[in-house]
GROMACS .gro file of C-alpha atoms in nm:
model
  101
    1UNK     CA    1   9.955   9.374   7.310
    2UNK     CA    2  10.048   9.147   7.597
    3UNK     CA    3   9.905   8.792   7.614
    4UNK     CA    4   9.865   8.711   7.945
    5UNK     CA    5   9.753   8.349   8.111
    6UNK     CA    6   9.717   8.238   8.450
    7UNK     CA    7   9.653   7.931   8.661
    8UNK     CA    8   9.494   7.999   8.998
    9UNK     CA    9   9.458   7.717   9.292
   10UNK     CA   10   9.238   7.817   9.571
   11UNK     CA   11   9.292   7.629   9.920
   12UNK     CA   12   8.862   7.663   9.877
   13UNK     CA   13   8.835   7.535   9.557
   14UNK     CA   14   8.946   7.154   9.411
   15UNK     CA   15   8.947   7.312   9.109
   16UNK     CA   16   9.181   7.539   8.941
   17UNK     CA   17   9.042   7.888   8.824
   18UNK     CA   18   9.197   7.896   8.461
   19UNK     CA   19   9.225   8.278   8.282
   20UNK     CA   20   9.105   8.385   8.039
   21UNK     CA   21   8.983   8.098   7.961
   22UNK     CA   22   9.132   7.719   7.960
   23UNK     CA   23   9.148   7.674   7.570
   24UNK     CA   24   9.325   8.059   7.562
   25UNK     CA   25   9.541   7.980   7.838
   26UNK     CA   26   9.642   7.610   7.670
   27UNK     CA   27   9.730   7.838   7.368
   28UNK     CA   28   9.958   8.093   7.513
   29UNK     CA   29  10.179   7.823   7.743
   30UNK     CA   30  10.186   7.601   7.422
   31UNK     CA   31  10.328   7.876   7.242
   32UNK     CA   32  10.533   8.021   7.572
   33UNK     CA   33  10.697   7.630   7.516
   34UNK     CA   34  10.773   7.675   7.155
   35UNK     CA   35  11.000   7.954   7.223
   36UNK     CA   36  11.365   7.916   7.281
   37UNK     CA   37  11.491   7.922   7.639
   38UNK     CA   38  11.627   8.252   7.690
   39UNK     CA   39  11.344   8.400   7.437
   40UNK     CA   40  11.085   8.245   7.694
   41UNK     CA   41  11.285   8.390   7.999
   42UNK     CA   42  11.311   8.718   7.894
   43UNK     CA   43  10.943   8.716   7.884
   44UNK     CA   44  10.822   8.578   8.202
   45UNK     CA   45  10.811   8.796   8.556
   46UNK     CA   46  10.777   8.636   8.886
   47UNK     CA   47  10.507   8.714   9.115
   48UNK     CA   48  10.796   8.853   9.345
   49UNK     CA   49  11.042   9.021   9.091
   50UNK     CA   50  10.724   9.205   9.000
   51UNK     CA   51  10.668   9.330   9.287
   52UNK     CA   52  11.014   9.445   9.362
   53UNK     CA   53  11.019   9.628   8.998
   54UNK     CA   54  10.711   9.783   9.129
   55UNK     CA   55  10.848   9.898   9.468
   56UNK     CA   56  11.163  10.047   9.281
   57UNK     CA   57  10.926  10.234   9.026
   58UNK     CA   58  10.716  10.375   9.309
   59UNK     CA   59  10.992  10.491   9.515
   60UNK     CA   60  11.181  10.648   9.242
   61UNK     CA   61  10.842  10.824   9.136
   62UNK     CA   62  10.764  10.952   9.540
   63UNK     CA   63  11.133  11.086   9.562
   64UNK     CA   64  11.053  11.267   9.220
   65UNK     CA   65  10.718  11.397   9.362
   66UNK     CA   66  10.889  11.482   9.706
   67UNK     CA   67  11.134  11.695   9.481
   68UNK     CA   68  10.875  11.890   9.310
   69UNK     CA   69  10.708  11.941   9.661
   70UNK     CA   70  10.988  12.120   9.814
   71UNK     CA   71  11.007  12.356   9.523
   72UNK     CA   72  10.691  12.448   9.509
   73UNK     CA   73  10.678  12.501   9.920
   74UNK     CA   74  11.018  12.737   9.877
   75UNK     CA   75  10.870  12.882   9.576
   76UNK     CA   76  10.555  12.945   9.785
   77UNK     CA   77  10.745  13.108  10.073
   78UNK     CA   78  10.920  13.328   9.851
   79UNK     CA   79  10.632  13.455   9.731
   80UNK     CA   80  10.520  13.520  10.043
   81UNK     CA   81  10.845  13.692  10.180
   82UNK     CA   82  10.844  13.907   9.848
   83UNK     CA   83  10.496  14.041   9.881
   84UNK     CA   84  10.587  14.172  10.264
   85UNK     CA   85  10.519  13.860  10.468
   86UNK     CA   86  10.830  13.870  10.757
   87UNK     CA   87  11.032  13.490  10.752
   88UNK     CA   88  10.931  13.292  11.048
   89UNK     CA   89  11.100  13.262  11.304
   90UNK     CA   90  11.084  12.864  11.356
   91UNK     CA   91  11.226  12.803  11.060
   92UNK     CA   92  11.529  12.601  10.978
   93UNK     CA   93  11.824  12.664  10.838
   94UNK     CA   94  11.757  12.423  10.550
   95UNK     CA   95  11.458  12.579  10.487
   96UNK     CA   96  11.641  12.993  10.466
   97UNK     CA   97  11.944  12.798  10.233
   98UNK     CA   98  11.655  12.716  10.017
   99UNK     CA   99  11.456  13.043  10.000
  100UNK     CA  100  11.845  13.195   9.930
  101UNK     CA  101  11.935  13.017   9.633
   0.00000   0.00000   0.00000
């Protein structure tokens, strides 16, 4: 399980919003300050290095998907071109290597 806590300030609020709760969230930074330095480090994620993990997960995962796209659409169009449907004529070159290989 991951313990999470968080401190939110609100430019429409003088008060903090504290979650999940303020004596749960004094308990997890206490014990986030008990741990050695580079123990504690290793644990904590900036709002903006979380983001940029995210970002790199995402676009790794839309090249993947991309990938499986293209074979399906060749695998399509060879389908099509072995049960008597003639090859376009607008089609690329990229697109003939493809349905070749």
């Amino acid at each position: 399980d991951i313990e999470i806590a968080a401190i939110i300030y609100s430019p429409y609020s003088d008060e903090p919003k504290v979650f999940p709760n303020h004596g749960a969230a004094i308990n997890t930074f206490q014990r986030i300050k008990e741990l050695e330095t580079m123990e504690r480090s290793k644990n904590m994620v900036t709002k903006d290095k979380f983001i940029e993990k995210r970002i790199e997960k995402l676009k790794k995962d839309l090249i993947k998907v991309r990938k499986e796209n293209r074979v399906k659409e060749i695998t399509n169009k060879m389908h099509e071109v072995l049960n008597g449907k003639t090859i376009s004529v607008d089609m690329n070159a990229y697109d003939l290597n493809d349905l070749s290989t």
